[in-house]
Structures are given as structure tokens and as C-alpha cells.
Coordinates of C-alpha atoms in Angstrom, one line a residue:
X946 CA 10.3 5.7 -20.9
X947 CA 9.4 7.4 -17.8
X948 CA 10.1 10.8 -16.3
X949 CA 13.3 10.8 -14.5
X950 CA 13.4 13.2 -11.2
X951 CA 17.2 13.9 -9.9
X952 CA 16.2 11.3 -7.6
X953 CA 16.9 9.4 -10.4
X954 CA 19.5 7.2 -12.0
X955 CA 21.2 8.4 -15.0
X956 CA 20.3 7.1 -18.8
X957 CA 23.4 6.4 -21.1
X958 CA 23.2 4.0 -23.9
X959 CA 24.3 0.5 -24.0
X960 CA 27.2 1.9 -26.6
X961 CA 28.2 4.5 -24.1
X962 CA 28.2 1.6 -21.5
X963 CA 30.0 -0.6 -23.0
X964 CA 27.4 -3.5 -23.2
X965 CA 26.3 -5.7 -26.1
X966 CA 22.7 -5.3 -26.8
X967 CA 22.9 -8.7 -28.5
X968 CA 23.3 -10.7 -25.6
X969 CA 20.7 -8.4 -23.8
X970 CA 18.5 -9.5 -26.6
X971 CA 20.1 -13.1 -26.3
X972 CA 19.1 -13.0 -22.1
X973 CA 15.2 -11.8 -23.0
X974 CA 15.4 -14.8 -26.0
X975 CA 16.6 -17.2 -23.4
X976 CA 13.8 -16.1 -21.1
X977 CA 11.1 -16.9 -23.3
X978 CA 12.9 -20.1 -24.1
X979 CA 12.5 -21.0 -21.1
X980 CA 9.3 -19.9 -19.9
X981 CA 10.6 -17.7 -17.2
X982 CA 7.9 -14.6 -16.7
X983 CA 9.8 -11.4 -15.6
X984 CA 8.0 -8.7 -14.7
X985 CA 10.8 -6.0 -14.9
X986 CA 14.9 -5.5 -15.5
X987 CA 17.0 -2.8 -15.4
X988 CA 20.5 -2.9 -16.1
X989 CA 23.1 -1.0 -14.9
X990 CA 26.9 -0.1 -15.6
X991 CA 29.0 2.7 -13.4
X992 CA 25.9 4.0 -12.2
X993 CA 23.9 4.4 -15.7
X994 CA 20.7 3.1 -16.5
X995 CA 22.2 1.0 -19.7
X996 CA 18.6 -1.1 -20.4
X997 CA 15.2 -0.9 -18.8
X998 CA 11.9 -3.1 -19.5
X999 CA 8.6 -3.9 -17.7
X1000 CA 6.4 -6.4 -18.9
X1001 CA 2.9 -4.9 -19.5
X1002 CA 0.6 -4.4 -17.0
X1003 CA 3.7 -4.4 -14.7
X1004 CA 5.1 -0.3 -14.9
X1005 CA 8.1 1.4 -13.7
X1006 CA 5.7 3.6 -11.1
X1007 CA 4.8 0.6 -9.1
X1008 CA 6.2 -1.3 -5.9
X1009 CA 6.7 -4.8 -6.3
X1010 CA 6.4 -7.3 -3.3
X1011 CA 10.6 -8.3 -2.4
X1012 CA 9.8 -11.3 -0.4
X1013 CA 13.6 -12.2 1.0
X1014 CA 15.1 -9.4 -0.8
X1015 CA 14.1 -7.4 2.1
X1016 CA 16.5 -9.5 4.2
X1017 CA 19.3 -7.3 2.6
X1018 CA 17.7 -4.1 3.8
X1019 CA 17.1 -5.0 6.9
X1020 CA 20.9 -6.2 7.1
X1021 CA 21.9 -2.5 5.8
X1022 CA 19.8 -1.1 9.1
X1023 CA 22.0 -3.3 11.5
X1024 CA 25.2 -2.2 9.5
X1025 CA 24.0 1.7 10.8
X1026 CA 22.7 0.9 14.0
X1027 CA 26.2 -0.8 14.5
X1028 CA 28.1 2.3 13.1
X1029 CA 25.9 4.4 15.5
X1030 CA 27.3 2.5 18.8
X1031 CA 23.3 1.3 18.8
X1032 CA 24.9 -2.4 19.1
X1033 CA 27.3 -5.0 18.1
X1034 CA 27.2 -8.3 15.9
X1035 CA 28.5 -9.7 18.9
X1036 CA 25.8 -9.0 21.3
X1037 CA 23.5 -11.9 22.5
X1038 CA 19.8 -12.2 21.1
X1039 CA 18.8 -13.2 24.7
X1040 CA 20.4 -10.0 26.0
X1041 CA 17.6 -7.6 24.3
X1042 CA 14.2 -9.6 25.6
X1043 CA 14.7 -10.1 29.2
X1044 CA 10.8 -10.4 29.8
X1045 CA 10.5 -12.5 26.9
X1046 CA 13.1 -15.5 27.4
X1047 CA 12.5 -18.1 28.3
X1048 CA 13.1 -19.7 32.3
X1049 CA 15.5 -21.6 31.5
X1050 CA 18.1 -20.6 29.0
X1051 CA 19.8 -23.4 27.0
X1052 CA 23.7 -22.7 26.5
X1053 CA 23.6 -22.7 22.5
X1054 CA 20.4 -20.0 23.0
X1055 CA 22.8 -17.8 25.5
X1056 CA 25.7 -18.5 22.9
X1057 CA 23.5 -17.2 19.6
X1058 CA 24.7 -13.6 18.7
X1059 CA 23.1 -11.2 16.3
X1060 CA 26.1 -12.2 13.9
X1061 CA 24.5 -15.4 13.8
X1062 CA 21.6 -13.9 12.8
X1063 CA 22.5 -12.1 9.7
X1064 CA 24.5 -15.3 8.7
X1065 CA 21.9 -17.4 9.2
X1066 CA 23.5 -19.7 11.9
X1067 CA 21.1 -19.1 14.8
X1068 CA 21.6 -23.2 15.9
X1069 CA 18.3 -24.0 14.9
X1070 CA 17.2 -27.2 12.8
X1071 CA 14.0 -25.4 10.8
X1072 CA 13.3 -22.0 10.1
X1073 CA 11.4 -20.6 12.8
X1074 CA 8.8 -18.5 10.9
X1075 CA 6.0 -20.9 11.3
X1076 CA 6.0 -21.4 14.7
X1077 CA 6.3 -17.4 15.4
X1078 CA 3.3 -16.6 12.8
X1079 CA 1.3 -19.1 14.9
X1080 CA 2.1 -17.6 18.3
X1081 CA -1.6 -17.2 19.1
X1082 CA -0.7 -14.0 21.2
X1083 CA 1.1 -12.5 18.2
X1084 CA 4.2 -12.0 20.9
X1085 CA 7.0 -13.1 17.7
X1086 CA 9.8 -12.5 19.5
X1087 CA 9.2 -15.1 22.4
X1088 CA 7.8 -17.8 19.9
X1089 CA 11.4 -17.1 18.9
X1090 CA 13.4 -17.3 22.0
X1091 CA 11.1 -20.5 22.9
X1092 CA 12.1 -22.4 20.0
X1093 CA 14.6 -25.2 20.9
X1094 CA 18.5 -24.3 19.4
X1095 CA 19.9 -27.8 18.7
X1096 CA 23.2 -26.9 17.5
X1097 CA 26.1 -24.4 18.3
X1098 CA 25.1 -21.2 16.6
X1099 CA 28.0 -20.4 13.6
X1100 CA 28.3 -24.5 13.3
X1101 CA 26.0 -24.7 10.2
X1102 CA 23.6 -22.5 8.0
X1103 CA 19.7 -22.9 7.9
X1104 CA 18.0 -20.3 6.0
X1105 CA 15.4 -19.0 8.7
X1106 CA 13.3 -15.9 8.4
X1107 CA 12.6 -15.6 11.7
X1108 CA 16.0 -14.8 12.3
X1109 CA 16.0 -11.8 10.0
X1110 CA 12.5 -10.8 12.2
X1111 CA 14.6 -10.9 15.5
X1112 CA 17.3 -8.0 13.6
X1113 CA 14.1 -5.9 13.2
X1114 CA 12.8 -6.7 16.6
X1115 CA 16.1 -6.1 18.1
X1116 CA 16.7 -2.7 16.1
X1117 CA 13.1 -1.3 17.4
X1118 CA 14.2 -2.2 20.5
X1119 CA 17.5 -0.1 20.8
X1120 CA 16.2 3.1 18.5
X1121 CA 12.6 3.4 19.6
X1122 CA 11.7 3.2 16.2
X1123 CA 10.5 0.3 13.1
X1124 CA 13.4 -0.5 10.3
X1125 CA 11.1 1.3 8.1
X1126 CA 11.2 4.4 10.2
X1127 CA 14.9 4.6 11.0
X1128 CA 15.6 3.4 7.2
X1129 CA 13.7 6.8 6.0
X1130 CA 16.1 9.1 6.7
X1131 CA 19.4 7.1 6.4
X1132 CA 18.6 4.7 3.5
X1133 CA 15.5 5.7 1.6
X1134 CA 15.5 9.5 1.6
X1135 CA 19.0 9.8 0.5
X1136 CA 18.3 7.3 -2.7
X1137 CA 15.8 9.2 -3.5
X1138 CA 13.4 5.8 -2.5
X1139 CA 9.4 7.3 -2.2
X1140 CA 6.8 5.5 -0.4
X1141 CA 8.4 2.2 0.7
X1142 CA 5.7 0.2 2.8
X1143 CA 7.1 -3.0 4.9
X1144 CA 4.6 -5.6 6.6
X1145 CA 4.2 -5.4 10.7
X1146 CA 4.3 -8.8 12.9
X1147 CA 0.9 -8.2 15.3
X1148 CA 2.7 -6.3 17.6
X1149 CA 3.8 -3.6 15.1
X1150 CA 7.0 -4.8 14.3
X1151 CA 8.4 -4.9 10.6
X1152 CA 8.8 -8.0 9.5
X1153 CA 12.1 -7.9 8.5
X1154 CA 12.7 -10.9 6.5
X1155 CA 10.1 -10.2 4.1
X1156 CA 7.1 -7.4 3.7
X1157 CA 9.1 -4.6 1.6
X1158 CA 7.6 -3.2 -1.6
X1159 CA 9.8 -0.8 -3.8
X1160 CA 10.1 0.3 -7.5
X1161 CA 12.8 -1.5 -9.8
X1162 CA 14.9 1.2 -9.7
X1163 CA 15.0 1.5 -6.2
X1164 CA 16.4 -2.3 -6.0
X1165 CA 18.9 -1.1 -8.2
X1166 CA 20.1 1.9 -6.6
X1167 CA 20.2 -0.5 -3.4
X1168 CA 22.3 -2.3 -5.7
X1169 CA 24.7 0.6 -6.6
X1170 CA 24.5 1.9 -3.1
X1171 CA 26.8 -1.5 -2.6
X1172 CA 28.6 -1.6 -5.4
X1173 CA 30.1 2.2 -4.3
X1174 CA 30.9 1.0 -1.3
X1175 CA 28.2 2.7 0.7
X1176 CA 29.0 6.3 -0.7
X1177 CA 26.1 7.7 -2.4
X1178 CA 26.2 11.1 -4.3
X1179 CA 29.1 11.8 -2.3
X1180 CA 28.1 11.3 1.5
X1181 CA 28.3 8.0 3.1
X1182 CA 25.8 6.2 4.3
X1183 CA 27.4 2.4 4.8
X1184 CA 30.5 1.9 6.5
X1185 CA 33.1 0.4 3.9
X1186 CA 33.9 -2.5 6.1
X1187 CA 30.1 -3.5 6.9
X1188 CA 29.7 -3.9 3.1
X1189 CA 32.7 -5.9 2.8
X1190 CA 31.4 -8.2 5.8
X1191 CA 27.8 -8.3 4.9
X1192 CA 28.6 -9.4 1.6
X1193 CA 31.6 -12.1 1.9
X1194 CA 31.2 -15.4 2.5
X1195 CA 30.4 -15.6 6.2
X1196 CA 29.2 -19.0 6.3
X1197 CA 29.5 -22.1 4.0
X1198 CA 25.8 -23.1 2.7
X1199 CA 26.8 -26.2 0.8
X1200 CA 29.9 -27.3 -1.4
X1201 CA 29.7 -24.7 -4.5
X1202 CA 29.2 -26.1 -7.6
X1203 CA 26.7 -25.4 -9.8
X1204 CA 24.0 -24.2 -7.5
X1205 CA 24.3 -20.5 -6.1
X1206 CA 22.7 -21.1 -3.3
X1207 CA 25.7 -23.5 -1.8
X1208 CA 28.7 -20.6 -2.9
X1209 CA 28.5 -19.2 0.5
X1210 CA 26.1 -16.8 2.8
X1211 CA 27.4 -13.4 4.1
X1212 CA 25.3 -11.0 6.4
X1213 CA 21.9 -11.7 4.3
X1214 CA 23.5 -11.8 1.4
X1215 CA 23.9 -14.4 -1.0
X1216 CA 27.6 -15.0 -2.2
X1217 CA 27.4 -16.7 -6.6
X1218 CA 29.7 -17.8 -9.2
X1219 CA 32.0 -15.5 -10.5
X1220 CA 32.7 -13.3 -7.9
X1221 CA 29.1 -11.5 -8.1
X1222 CA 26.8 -11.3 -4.9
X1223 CA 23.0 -11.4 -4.7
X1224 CA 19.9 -10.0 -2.3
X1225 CA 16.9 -12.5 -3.7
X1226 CA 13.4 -13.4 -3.2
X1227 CA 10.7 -15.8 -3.9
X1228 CA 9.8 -16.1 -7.1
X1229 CA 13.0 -14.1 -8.7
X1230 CA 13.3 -11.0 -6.9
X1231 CA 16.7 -10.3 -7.4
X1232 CA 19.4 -7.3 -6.8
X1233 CA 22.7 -9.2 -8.4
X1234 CA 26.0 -7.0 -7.7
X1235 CA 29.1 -7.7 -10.5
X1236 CA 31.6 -5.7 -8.9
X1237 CA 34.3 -6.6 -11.5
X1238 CA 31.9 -5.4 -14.2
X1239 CA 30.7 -2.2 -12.3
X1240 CA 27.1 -3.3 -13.0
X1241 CA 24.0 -3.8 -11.1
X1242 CA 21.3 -6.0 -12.4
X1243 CA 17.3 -5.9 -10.7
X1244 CA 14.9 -8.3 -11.6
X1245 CA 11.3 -8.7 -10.2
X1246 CA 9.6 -11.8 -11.5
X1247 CA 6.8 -14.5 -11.1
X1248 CA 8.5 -17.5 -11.7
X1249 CA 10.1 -20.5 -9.5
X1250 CA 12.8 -21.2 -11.3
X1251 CA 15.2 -19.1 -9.9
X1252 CA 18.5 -21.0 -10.4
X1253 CA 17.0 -20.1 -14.8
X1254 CA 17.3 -16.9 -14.2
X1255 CA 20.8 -16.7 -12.7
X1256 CA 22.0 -19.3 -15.0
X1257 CA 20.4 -17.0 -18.4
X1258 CA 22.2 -14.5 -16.8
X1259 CA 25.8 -16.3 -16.7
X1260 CA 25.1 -17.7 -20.1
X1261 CA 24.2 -14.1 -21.6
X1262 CA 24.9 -11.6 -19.6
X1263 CA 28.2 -11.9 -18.5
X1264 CA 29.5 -11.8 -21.9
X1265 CA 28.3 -8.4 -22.3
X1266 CA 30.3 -5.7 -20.9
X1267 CA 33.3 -4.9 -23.1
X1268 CA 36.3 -2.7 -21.3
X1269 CA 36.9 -1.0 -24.8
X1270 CA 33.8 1.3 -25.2
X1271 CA 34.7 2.1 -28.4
X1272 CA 34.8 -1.7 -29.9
X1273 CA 31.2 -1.6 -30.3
X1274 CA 30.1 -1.8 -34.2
X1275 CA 27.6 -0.8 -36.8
X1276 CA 26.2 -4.1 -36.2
X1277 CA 25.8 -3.3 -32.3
X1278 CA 24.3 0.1 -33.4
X1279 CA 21.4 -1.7 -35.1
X1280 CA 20.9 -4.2 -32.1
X1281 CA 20.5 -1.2 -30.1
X1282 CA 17.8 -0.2 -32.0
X1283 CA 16.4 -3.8 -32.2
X1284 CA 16.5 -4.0 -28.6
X1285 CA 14.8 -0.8 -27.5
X1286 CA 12.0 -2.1 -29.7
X1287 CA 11.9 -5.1 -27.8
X1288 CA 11.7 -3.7 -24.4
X1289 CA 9.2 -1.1 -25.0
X1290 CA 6.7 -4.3 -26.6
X1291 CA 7.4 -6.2 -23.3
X1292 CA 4.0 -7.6 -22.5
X1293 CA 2.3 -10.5 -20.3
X1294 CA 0.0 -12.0 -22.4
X1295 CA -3.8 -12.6 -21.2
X1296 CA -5.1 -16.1 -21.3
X1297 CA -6.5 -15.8 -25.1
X1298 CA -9.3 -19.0 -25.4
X1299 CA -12.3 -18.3 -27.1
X1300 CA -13.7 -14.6 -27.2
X1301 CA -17.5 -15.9 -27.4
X1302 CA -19.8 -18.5 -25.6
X1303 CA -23.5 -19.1 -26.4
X1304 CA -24.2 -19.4 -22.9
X1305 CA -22.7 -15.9 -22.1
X1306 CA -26.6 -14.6 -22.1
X1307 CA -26.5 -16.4 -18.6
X1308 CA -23.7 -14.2 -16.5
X1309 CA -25.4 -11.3 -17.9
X1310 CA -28.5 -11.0 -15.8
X1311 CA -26.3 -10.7 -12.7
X1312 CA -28.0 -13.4 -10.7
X1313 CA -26.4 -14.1 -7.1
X1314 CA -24.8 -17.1 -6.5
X1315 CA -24.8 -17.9 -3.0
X1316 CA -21.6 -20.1 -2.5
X1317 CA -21.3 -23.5 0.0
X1318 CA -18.5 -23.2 2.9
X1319 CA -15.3 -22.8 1.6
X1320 CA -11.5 -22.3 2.5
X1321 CA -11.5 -18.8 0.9
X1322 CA -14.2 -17.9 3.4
X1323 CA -16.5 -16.4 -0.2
X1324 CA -20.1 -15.9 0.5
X1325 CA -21.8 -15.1 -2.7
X1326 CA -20.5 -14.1 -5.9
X1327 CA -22.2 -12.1 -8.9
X1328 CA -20.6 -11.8 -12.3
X1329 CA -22.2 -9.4 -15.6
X1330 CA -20.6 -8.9 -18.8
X1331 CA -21.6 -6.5 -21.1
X1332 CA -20.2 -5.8 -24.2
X1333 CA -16.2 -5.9 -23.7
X1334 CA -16.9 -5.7 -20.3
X1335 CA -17.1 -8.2 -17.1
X1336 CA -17.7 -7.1 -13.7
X1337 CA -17.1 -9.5 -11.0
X1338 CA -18.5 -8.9 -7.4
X1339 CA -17.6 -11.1 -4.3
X1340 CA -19.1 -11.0 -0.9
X1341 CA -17.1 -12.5 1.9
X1342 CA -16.6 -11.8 5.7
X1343 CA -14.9 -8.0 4.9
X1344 CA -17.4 -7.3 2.9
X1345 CA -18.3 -6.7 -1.2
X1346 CA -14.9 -6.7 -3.9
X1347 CA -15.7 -6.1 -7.2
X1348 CA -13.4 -6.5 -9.7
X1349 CA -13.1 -5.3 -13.7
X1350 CA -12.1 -7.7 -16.4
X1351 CA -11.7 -7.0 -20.1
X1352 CA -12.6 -9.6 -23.2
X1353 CA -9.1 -11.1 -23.8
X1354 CA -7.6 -8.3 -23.1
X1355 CA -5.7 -6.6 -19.5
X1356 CA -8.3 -4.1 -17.6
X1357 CA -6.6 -1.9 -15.0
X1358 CA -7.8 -1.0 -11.5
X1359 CA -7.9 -1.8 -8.4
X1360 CA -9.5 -4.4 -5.7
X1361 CA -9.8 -4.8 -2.3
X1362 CA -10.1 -8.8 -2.7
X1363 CA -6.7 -9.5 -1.5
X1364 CA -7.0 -7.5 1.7
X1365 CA -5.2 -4.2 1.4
X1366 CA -6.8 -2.7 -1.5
X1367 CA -3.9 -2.7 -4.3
X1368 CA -3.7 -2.4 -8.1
X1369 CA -4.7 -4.8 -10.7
X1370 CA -4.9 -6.4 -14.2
X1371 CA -7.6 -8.4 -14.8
X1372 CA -9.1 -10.2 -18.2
X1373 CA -11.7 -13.3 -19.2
X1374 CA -11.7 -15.6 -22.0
X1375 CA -13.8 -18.5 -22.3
X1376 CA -12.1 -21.8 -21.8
X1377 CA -15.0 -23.8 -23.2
X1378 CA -18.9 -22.7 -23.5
X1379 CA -19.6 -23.4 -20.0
X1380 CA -16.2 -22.8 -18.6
X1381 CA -15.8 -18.8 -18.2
X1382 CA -11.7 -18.5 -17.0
X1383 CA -11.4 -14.9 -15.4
X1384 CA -7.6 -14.1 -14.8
X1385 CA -6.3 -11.5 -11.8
X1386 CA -3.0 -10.3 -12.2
X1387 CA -1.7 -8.5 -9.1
X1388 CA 0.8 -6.4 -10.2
X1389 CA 2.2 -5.2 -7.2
X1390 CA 3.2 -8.9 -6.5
X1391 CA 4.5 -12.0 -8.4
X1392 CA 0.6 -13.6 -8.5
X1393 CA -1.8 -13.9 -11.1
X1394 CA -4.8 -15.9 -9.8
X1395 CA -6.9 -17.8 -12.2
X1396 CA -11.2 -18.6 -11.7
X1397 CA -12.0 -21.1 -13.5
X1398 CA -16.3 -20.6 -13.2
X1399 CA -18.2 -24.0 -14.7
X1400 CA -21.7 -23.5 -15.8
X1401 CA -23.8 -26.3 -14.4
X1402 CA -27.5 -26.8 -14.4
X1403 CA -28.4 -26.0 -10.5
X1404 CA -25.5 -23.2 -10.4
X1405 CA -21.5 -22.5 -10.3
X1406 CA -18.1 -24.6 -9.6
X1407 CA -15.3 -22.3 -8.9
X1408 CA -12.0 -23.8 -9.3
X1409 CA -8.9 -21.9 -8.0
X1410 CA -5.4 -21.6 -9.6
X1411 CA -2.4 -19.4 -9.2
X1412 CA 0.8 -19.1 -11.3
X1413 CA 2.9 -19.2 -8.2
X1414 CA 3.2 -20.8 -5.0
X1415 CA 5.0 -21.7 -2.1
X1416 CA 3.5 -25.0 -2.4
X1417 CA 0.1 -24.5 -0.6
X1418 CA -2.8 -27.2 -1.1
X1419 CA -4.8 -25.9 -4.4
X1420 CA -8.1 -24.6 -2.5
X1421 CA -11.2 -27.4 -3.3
X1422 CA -13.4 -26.3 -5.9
X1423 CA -16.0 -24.0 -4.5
X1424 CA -20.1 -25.1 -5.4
X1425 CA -22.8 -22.3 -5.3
X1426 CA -26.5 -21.7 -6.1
X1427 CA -28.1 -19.2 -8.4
X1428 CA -30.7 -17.9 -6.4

């Protein structure tokens, strides 16, 4: 359990809360079940912490990547700006980027509305992120504006991240300053949220739609934040009647069901069965508001099977909360008990192969390997175990990576492979005695990359895997030379 500033949410026990540990039990159970890798949970009833878990290396102290989650944040920064007289939903896009429109302005682009926006009916036919993060000039907003609207915007939903980007754009452009900066002292400050960092579009713009990193516990006070009604600690920060627009059913995004992504969109916000509302992101980062249970559930995750997790949660979860505080048993006493055992023995399990290869003698005179072209743009690469030990070292344009790895077993630390430099877990096992599989878990993100290094007589093959994807091409294996 970790040190709890006042910035903190209050601890209470399940008991206190009025929440069965068994089906908290019974939700991790049907997790595993399932093969759906969490990283973290915490749940939450009237404002109390009532269960907590991060699976090992992943820790309450660190940021995890939101992906669309971050879409609900930035819809909280329009909510202010349009309690601050900044602007309204019913102001046109075009209105904001005279330079940048185009010469001719169709009708449906005049007609689109920041409301259409943050309910994702902007008019377009395909989300409009790929052609701004190929504007070669880096100029997102006119990529934007450019972009052909082929129906009337509020006629029809089509989930488009660029359209969250334009909110961002457009709020720089009326306070002078990024969401991130005018969220500090209006959103993040007053949660008690440290250190949030949110991705920039080339021209300094957050990126709206995706690019925020926070703490678990700051996704659920995010969470609580709504489920009070925008009051926090007594002062309000959210207009009651923002929250009630941003998260009812604004648009219809299919014909309900049993999918919750078709019950209905609100002001990025995602409307689900049985009355609960949802931010979420790729690969199950989630912030799920049950207002008629007074509870808040956040989830960060590295899975794709999103429509599990919400389901485990239906079939578990929602059984849990009992009015009657005091209906709870000896038996619930001992599930208690049972549980808090399970959550503090949450773990990720390292690829576990074989410990040992005879050929291991080889990576451990730390010969170069100068690599063939490649798409990761790797120049040479240099690996040495000793002991319990493996060192990696890349070479590519940036410069030389090195990365840690322990035998079987999670070494932290951190990297600047990935870009940024950022915090790791990182192990090798041998998949076979020529076959050395290292494993990079970044646990600041959903991603845990796998190299899968083949022993051949002349030198290397490097084969690339990752656990999750938005459906990129697998890179082609990579040959090198031992010089």
C-alpha cells in the first residue's frame, strides 16, 4: 500500500463500503479466465478507495499512457472555457482559423460547430487523424479544415480524433495557453493530479484526443470529480449542467444491444448498459462512472479485448455493492482477507522458457553485430550476459540505448530506446539454444515488446513482436553480422 498525501483519496474497507469482496475476487478470476492483462484497478464507492491492485512491475507511482481516455479531459477543458464566456458549443470550427481555411468553404464545413466536435459528428466519413499526422508542414489544424465533410455535421457519429485535436487547437487559441496549461490550475491542481505530461502536434499543440499520462488514482478522482457533479472538496470546478450534457447520450452510435460502444455518445463520453457512462482508451484504459452505485471504477490495461473487460465487469461487479452495509457476513470478512492477499501478489509474469543454453558462451564476449537496413532504422546491436545479468546495447540514428534484463525474472530501469527516455521492466529466457527471447515491458504504457534473437552461423536474426497493436505490419525480421 502506498503513502497517501491529502491529495489523496480516502481508504475504507470493502465492509465499510458495502461491496462484496467475492465478486471482486470473482472479476480478477474472470480476468485470468479470460486472458485479459490489467495492469492496475481501483475501486471506488462514495468517494473511498474500497480495492486497489497493480500488477507487478506496473506501481501506483507511475503514469500510464490514456490513449482516448484523454478525450474526456480535454472535453472537461471546453466545459470551463464555456463557463468562462471563452466560447460556446455553438460556435463554428471555421470561425477560429481564418488563415487556415480553406478558399472555398463547403456548407456542411461552415455548418460544423464545436458541439459537433465533442459528439463526434463533425460530417466527415473517416477519422481525420491520419491525414493531419501526415500534413508534411505539421500545420494540423488546416489538414483539418482541408478534409472534405460529406455529410451534415449532427446527422451521424464517426469516431475521429482529429476532432478532439481541433477542441485543443481551438482552446489554445481563445486562452493563449495548451489544455495542459489551463487544465493545471482548474483541473489538476485542485485533484491533487502531480506531473501530468500530454503529447504536442508539431506546432506545440496538445494533442487532445490522446497523449495524457496520469496515475490510476488520478483517473479515478477524474472519475469522482463526475460522479459529484463537478464539486470537489467543496468548491466547484464543472458546471452541473456541462456534466449532465457531456455525459448523456448526445448522439446515437448504433442500435444498443449488447455492444457498449452502440448505447450512445455524449460530449466524449461514452454512454453503457445500465445507466453507467465511460471515458476509454486503447487497449482498456478505462474511467467507468455507476452513478446509481456511487462508485467509480479505473482500469489501465494491455489487452484488446475491451468489450471482456466491460462485460467481467457487468457479470461481477455490478452485483457487488449492497445498500445494507451491515449485511455483510463472517464469510465476507474472510474474503476480505482472501482478497487483500490477492491484490498485493498481482504480478505479470516474465516469459519463463528455459533458464540455460549451451551456446550462451557466445553473447558473452559482447561482439558487435552490425545490422542490414531495416524499418526500425537499428544500426548495430551488442548483447553480454553475465551471471543473472543481460545487458543489451542498440545503436541507431539517436544514438546508443542500452537496456538491463534479468534471467527469467523483471529488471527495472529505464531506456531511452522508445524515444523519450521512460521506465522499464525487462527479462530473457531462452526460447530454444539458439533462440535468446529478451522481453521489454514499458510500464508507463500498455506495450511489452518481445526480441526474438536466432543464433546463426554468419551472425543474428532479430524478429519483432509486441503484445499489443493497433494493427501495424509486424516489422521483417532484421539480419546482422558479427564483426
Amino acid at each position: 500500500m502506498s503513502v497517501h498525501t491529502e491529495k489523496s483519496l480516502p481508504r475504507q474497507s470493502l465492509k465499510e463500503l458495502g461491496i462484496s469482496a467475492r465478486n471482486v475476487i470473482d472479476f480478477l478470476t474472470y480476468l485470468k479466465a479470460h486472458s485479459i492483462e490489467l495492469h492496475s484497478l481501483m475501486l471506488v464507492r462514495h468517494g473511498q478507495v474500497a480495492a486497489e491492485g497493480w500488477w507487478a512491475p506496473y506501481g501506483p507511482d507511475l503514469p500510464h499512457m490514456l490513449f482516448s481516455l484523454s478525450k474526456s479531459f480535454t472535453s472537461t477543458a471546453i466545459g470551463m472555457a464555456v463557463q468562462e464566456g471563452k466560447l460556446s458549443v455553438d460556435d463554428p470550427v471555421v470561425s477560429f482559423f481564418p488563415k487556415d481555411a480553406p478558399e472555398v468553404i463547403s456548407p456542411n464545413l461552415a455548418a460544423m460547430q464545436i458541439k459537433h466536435l465533442l459528439m463526434m459528428g463533425t460530417g466527415h466519413a473517416f477519422d481525420t487523424m491520419d491525414p493531419l499526422a501526415r500534413a508534411k508542414d505539421g500545420n494540423w489544424v488546416k489538414a483539418f479544415l482541408e478534409q472534405p465533410v460529406e455529410h451534415q455535421p449532427g446527422s451521424s457519429f464517426l469516431y475521429n480524433t482529429g476532432a478532439t485535436y481541433m477542441l485543443s487547437a481551438i482552446l489554445q487559441k481563445v486562452t493563449g495557453e495548451t489544455l495542459l496549461q489551463y487544465l493545471q490550475p482548474r483541473l489538476f491542481e485542485p485533484l491533487g493530479i502531480v506531473n501530468p505530461t500530454w503529447e504536442n502536434c508539431p506546432r506545440g499543440v496538445n494533442t487532445g484526443g490522446f497523449g495524457l499520462k496520469v496515475t490510476t488514482e488520478d483517473i479515478a478522482k477524474f472519475g469522482q470529480l463526475y460522479l459529484q457533479k463537478g464539486l470537489w472538496g467543496g468548491q466547484r470546478l464543472v458546471e452541473e449542467s456541462w456534466i449532465n450534457a457531456a455525459t448523456s447520450k448526445q448522439i446515437s452510435n448504433g442500435d444498443g444491444g449488447d455492444s457498449d460502444w452502440a448505447q450512445g455518445y455524449g460530449y466524449q463520453f461514452w454512454r453503457c448498459r445500465h445507466g453507467v457512462y465511460r471515458g476509454d482508451g486503447a487497449f482498456g484504459q478505462f474511467c467507468i462512472v455507476l452513478p446509481e452505485h456511487e462508485a467509480v471504477l479505473a482500469m489501465t490495461s494491455g489487452t484488446n479485448d475491451l468489450q471482456g473487460v466491460l462485460n467481467g465487469v457487468w457479470e461481477h461487479l455490478l452485483q457487488a455493492f449492497d445498500e445494507e452495509k451491515g449485511n455483510l457476513t463472517e464469510e465476507d470478512v474472510a474474503a476480505e482477507k482472501e482478497l487483500q492477499h490477492i491484490l498485493e501478489g498481482l504480478y505479470i509474469e516474465p516469459p519463463r522458457i528455459e533458464a540455460n543454453s549451451v551456446r550462451e558462451a557466445e553473447f558473452g564476449n559482447g561482439k558487435n553485430c552490425l545490422l542490414e537496413p531495416n524499418d526500425l532504422d537499428l544500426q548495430s546491436t551488442r548483447i553480454e550476459i553475465h551471471g543473472d545479468t543481460a545487458v543489451l546495447e542498440i545503436h541507431d540514428k539517436r544514438g546508443e540505448h542500452l537496456v538491463e534484463l534479468g534471467r527469467q525474472a523483471w529488471r527495472l530501469g529505464r531506456t531511452t530506446l522508445f524515444e523519450e527516455e521512460e521506465q522499464i521492466a525487462a527479462s530473457f529466457t531462452w526460447k530454444s539454444p539458439e533462440t535468446l527471447l529478451l522481453s521489454i515491458q514499458r510500464i508507463e504504457t500498455p506495450f511489452r515488446l518481445g526480441f526474438e534473437i536466432e543464433l546463426l552461423e554468419d551472425g543474428i536474426e532479430i524478429l519483432n513482436t509486441v503484445n499489443v497493436s493497433f494493427g501495424e505490419p509486424t516489422p521483417a525480421p532484421i539480419r546482422g553480422r558479427l564483426q
